[in-house]
PDB file of C-alpha atoms in Angstrom:
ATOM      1  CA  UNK W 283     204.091 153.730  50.091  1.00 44.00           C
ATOM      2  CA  UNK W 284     200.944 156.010  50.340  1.00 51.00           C
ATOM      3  CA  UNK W 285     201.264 158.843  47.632  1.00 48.00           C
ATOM      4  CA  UNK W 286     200.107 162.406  48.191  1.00 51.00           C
ATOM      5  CA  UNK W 287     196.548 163.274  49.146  1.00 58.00           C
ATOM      6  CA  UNK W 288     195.244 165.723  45.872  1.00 58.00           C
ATOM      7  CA  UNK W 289     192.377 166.601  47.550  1.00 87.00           C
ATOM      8  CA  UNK W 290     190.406 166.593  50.648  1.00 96.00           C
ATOM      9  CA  UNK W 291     187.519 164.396  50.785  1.00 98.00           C
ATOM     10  CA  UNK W 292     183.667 163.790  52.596  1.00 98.00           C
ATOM     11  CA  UNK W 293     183.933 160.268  53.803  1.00 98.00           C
ATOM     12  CA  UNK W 294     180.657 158.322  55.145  1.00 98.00           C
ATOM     13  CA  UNK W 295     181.584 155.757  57.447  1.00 98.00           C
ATOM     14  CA  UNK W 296     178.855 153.263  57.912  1.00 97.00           C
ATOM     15  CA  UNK W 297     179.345 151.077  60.892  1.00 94.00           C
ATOM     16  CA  UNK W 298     181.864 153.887  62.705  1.00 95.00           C
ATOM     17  CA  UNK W 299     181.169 153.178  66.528  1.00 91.00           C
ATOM     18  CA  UNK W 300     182.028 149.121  65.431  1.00 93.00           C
ATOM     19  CA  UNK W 301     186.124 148.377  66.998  1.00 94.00           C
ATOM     20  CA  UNK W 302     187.283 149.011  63.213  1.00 96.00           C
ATOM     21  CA  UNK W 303     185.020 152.189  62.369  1.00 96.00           C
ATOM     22  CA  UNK W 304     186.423 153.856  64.883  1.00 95.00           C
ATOM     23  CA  UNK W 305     189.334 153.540  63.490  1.00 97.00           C
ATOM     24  CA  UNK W 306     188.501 154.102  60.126  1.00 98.00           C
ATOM     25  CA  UNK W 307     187.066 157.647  61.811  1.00 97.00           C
ATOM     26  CA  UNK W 308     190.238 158.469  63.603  1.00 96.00           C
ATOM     27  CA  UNK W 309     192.260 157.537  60.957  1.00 97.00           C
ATOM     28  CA  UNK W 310     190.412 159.815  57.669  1.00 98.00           C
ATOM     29  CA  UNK W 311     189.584 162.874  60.667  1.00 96.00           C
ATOM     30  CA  UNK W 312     193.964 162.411  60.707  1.00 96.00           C
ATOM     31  CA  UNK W 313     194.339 162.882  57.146  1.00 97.00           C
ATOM     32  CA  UNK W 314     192.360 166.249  56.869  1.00 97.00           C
ATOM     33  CA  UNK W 315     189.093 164.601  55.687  1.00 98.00           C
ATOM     34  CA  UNK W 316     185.302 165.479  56.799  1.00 98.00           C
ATOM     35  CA  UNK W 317     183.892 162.567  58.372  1.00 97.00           C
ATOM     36  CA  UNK W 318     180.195 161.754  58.766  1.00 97.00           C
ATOM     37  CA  UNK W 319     180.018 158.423  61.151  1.00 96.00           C
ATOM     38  CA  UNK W 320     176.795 156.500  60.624  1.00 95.00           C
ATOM     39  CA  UNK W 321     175.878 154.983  64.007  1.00 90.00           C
ATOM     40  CA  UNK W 322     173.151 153.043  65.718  1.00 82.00           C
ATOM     41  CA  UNK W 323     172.891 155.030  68.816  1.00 76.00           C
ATOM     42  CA  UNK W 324     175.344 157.545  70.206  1.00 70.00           C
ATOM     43  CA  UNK W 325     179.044 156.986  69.486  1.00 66.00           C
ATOM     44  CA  UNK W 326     180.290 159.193  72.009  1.00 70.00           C
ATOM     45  CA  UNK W 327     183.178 160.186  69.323  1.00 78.00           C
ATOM     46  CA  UNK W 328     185.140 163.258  70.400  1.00 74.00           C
ATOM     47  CA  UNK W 329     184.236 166.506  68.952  1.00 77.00           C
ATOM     48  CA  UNK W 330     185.685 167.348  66.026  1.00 88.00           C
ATOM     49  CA  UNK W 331     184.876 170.440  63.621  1.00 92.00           C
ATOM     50  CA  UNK W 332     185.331 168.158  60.395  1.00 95.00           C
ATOM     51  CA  UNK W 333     182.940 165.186  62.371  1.00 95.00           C
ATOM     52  CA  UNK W 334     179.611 164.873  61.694  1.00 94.00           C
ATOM     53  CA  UNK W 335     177.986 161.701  63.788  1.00 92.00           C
ATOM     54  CA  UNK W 336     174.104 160.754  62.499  1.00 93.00           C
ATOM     55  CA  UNK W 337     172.111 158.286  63.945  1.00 90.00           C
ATOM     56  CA  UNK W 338     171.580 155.598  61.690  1.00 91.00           C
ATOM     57  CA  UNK W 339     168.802 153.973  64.368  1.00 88.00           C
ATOM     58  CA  UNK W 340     168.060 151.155  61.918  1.00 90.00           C
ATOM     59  CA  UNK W 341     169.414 149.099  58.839  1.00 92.00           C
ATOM     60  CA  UNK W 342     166.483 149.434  57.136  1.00 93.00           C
ATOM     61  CA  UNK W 343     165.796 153.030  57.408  1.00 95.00           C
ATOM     62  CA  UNK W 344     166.869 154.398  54.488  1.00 95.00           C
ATOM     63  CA  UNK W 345     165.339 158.420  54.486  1.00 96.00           C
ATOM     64  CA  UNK W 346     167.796 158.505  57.970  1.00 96.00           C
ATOM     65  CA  UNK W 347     170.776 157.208  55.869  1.00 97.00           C
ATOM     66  CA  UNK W 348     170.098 158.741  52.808  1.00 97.00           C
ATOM     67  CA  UNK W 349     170.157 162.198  54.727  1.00 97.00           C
ATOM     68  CA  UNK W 350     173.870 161.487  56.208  1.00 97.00           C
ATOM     69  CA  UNK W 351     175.456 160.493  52.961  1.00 98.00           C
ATOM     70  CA  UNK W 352     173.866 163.402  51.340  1.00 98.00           C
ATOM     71  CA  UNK W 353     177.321 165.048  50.072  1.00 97.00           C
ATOM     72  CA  UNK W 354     179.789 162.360  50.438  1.00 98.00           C
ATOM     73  CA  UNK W 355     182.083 161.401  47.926  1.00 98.00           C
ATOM     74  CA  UNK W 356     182.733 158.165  49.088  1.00 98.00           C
ATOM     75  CA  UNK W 357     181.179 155.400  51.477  1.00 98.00           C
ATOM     76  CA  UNK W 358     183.062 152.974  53.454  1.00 98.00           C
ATOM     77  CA  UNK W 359     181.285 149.925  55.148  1.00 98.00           C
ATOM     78  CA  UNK W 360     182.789 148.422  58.229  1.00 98.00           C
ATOM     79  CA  UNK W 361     179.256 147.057  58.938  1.00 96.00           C
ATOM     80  CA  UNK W 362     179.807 143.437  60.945  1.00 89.00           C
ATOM     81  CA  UNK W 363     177.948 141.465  63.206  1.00 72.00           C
ATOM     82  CA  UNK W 364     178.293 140.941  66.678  1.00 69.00           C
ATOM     83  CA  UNK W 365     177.906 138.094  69.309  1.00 68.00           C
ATOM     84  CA  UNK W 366     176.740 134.413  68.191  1.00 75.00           C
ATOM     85  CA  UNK W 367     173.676 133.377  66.203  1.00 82.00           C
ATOM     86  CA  UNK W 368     172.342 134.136  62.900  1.00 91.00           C
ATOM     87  CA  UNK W 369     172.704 137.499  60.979  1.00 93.00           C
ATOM     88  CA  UNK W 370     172.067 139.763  58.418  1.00 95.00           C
ATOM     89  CA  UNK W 371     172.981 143.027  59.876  1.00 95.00           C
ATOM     90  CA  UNK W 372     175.874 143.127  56.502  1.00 97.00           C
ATOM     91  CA  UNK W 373     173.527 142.024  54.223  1.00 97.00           C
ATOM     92  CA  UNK W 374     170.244 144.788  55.175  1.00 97.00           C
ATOM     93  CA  UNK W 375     172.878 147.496  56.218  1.00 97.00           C
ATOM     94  CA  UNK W 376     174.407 147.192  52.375  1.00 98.00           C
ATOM     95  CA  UNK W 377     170.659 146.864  50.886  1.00 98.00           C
ATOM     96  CA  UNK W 378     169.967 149.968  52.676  1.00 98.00           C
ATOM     97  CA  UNK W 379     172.955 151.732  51.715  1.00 98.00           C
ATOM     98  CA  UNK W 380     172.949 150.651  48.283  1.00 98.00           C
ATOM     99  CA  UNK W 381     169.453 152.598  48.015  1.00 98.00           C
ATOM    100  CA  UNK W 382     170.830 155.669  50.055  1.00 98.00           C
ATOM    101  CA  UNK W 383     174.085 156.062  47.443  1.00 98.00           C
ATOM    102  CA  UNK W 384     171.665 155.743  44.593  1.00 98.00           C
ATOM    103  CA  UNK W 385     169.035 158.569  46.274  1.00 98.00           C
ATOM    104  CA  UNK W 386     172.416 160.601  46.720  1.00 98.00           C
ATOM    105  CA  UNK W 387     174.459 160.332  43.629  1.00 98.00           C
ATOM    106  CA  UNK W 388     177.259 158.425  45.585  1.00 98.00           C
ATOM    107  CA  UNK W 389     179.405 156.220  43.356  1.00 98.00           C
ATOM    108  CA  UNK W 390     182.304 155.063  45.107  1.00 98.00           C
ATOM    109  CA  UNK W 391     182.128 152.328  48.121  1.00 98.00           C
ATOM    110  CA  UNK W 392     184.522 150.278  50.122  1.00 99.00           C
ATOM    111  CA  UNK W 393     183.309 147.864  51.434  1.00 98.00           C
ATOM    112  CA  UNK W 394     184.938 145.309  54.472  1.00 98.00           C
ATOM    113  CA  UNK W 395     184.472 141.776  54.179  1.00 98.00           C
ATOM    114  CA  UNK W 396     186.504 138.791  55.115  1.00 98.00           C
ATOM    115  CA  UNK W 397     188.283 136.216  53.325  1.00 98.00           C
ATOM    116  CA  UNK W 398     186.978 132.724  52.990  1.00 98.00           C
ATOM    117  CA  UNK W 399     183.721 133.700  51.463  1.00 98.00           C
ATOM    118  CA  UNK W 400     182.227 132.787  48.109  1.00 98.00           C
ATOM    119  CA  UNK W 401     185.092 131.043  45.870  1.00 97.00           C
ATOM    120  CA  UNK W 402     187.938 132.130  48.820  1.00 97.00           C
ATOM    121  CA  UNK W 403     185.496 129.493  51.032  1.00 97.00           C
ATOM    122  CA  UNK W 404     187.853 126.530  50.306  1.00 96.00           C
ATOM    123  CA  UNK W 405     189.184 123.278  52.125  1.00 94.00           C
ATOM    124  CA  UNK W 406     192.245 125.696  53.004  1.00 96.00           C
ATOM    125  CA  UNK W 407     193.086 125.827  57.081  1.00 96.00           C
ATOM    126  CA  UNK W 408     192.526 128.971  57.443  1.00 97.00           C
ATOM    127  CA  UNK W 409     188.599 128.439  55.563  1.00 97.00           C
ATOM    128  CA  UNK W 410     187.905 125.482  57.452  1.00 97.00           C
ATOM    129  CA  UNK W 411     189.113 127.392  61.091  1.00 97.00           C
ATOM    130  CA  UNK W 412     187.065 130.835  60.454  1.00 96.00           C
ATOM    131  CA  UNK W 413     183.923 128.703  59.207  1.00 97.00           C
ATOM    132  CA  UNK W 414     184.322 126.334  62.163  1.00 96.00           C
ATOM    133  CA  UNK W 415     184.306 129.522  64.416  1.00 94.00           C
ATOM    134  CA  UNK W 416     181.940 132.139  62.942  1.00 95.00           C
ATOM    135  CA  UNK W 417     179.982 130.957  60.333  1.00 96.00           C
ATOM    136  CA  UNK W 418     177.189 132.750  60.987  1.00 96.00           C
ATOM    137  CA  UNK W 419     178.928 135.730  60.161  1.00 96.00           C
ATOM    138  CA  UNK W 420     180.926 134.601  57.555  1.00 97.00           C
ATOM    139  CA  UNK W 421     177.085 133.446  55.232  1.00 97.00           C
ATOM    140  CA  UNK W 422     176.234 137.236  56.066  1.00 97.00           C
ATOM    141  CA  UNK W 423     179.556 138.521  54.104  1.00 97.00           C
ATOM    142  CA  UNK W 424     178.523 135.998  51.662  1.00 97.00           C
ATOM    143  CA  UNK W 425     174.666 137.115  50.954  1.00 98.00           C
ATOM    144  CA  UNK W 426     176.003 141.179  50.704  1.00 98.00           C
ATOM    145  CA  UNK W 427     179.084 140.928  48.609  1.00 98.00           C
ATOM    146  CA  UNK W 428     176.767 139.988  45.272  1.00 98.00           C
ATOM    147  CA  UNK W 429     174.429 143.335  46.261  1.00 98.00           C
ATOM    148  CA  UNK W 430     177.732 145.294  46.026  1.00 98.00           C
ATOM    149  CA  UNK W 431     178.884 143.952  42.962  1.00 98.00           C
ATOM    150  CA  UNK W 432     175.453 143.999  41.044  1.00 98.00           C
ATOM    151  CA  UNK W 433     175.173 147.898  41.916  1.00 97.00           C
ATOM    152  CA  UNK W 434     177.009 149.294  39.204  1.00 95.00           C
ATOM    153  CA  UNK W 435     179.191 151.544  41.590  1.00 98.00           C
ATOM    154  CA  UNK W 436     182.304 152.183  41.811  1.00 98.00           C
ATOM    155  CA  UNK W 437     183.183 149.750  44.678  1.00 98.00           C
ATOM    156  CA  UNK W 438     185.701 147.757  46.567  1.00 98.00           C
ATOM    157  CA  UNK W 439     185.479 144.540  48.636  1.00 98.00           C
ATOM    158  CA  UNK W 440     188.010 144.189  51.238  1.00 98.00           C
ATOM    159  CA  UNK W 441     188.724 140.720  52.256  1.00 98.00           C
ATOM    160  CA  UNK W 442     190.739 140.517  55.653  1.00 98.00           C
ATOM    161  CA  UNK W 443     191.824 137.517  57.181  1.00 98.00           C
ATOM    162  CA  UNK W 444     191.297 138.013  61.245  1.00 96.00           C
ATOM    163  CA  UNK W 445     191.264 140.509  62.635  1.00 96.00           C
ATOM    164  CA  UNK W 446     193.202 141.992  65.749  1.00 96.00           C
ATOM    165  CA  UNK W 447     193.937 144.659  68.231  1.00 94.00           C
ATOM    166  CA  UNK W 448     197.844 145.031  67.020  1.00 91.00           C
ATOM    167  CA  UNK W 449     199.032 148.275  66.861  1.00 92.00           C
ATOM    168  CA  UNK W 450     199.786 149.678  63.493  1.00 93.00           C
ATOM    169  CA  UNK W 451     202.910 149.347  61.811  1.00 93.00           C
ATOM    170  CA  UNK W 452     202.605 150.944  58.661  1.00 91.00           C
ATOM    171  CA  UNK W 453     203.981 148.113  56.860  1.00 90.00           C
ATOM    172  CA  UNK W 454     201.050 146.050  55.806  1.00 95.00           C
ATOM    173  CA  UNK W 455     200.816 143.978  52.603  1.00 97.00           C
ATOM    174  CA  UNK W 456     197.594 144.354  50.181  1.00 98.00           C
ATOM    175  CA  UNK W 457     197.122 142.114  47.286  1.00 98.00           C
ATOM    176  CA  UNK W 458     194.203 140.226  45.008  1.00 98.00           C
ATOM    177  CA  UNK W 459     196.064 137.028  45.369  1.00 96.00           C
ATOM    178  CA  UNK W 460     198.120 137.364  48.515  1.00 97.00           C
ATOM    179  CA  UNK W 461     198.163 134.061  50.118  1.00 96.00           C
ATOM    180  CA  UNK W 462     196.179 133.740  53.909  1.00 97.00           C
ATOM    181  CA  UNK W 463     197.421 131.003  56.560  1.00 96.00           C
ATOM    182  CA  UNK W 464     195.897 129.955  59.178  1.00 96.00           C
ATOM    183  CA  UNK W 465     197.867 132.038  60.934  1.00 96.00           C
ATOM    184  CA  UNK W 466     197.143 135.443  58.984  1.00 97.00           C
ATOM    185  CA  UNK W 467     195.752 138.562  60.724  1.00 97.00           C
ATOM    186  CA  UNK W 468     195.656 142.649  59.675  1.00 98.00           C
ATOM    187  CA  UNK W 469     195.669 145.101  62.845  1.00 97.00           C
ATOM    188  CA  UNK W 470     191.922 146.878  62.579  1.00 97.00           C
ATOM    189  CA  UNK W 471     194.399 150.004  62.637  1.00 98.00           C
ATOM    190  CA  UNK W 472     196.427 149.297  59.442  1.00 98.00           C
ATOM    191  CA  UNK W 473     193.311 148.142  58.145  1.00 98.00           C
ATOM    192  CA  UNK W 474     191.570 151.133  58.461  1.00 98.00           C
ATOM    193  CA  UNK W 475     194.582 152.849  57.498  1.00 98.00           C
ATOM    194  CA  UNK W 476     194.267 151.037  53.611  1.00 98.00           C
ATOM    195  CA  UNK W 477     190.704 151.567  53.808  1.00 98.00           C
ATOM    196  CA  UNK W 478     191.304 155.451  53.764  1.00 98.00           C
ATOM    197  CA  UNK W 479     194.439 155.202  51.547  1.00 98.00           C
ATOM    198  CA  UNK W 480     191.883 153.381  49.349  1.00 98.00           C
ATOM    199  CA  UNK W 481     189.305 156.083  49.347  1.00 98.00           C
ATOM    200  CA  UNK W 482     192.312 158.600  48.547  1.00 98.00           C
ATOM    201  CA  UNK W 483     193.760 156.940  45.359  1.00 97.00           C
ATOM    202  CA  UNK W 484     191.420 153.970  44.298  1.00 98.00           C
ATOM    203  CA  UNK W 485     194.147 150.893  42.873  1.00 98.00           C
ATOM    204  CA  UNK W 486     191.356 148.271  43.308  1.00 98.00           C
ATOM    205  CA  UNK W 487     187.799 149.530  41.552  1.00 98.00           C
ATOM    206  CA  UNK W 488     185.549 146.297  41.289  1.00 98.00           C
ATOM    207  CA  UNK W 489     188.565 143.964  42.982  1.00 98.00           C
ATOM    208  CA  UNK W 490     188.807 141.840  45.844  1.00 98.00           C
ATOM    209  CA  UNK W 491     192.095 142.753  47.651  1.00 98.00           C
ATOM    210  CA  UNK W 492     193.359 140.927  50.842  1.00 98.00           C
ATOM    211  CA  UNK W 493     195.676 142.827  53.174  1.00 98.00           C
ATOM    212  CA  UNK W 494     197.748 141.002  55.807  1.00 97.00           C
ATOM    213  CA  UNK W 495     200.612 141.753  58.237  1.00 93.00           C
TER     214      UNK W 495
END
């Protein structure tokens, strides 16, 4: 059960035109928060007077980042890669904004991952089918988590198992040791809905928490 919001917050969302940013955007703009969405190019979000969009036109650049998190309280990453082939978009996008929280006086960041990296990459099914299917992405998870967790901030790695379209239900389980199947998934929606309930009343500083359906 979510408990009560004590205060209003500024969220940057970095990745917020990606299929879950958006609805990590909808979702805080919902709850009363301000909102600045990080984006490559234009997001064509709706306009909002508690939405600030700023073009993030690079992972590297940093003085273009470090202005749009200028008065957050808290960062959430729903950086990810897209297509096939090798990348690092996760790993440079964190560097980046590892640099831009320190510049800022940021402390607290969520961060989205996946499980099956690091010691979650196992012989389990579900390990075996999401490294069989996207490994390129899933080494890029692997290289940023240890920049988050060498930062000294405040942070939280999210570790999904698939994700999906569903619609929300409200209902979602969150755990450091729940058990993922094959067969796991989280809706991006109730996803994005922890993700803010996270950034509202922190229960896992410097944990690894999975959240399925």
């Amino acid at each position: 059960m979510r408990h009560p919001v004590s205060k209003t917050l500024t969220i940057g969302v970095i990745g917020a035109s990606g299929a879950t940013g958006r609805h990590v955007v909808a979702t805080a703009l919902e709850r009363g928060h301000t909102v600045t969405a990080c984006v490559r190019g234009k997001a064509t979000f709706t306009g909002h007077e508690r939405l600030n969009e700023a073009v993030w036109p690079d992972v590297d650049d940093m003085p273009a980042l470090t202005d749009a998190l200028t008065g957050a309280d808290v960062v959430i990453s729903t950086l990810g890669g897209a297509g096939t082939g090798p990348t690092t978009v996760c790993t440079d996008g964190i560097a980046t904004t590892l640099k831009a929280m320190e510049m800022t006086g940021v402390t607290r960041l969520i961060a989205v991952s996946a499980h099956g990296v690091l010691e979650t990459h196992d012989r389990s099914l579900y390990s075996l089918a999401v490294w069989a299917g996207v490994a390129d992405r899933m080494r890029d998870k692997e290289t940023m988590e240890p920049l988050i967790t060498a930062s000294g901030l405040d942070w939280t790695i999210v570790r999904p198992p698939k994700l999906s379209n569903h619609p929300p239900t409200g209902n979602s389980r969150v755990g450091t040791d729940l058990p993922i199947h094959v067969w796991s998934s989280i809706g991006r929606a109730d996803l994005a809905a922890f993700l803010i309930d996270e950034a509202e009343n922190p229960r896992y500083v410097r944990a690894y928490p999975r959240i399925t359906r």
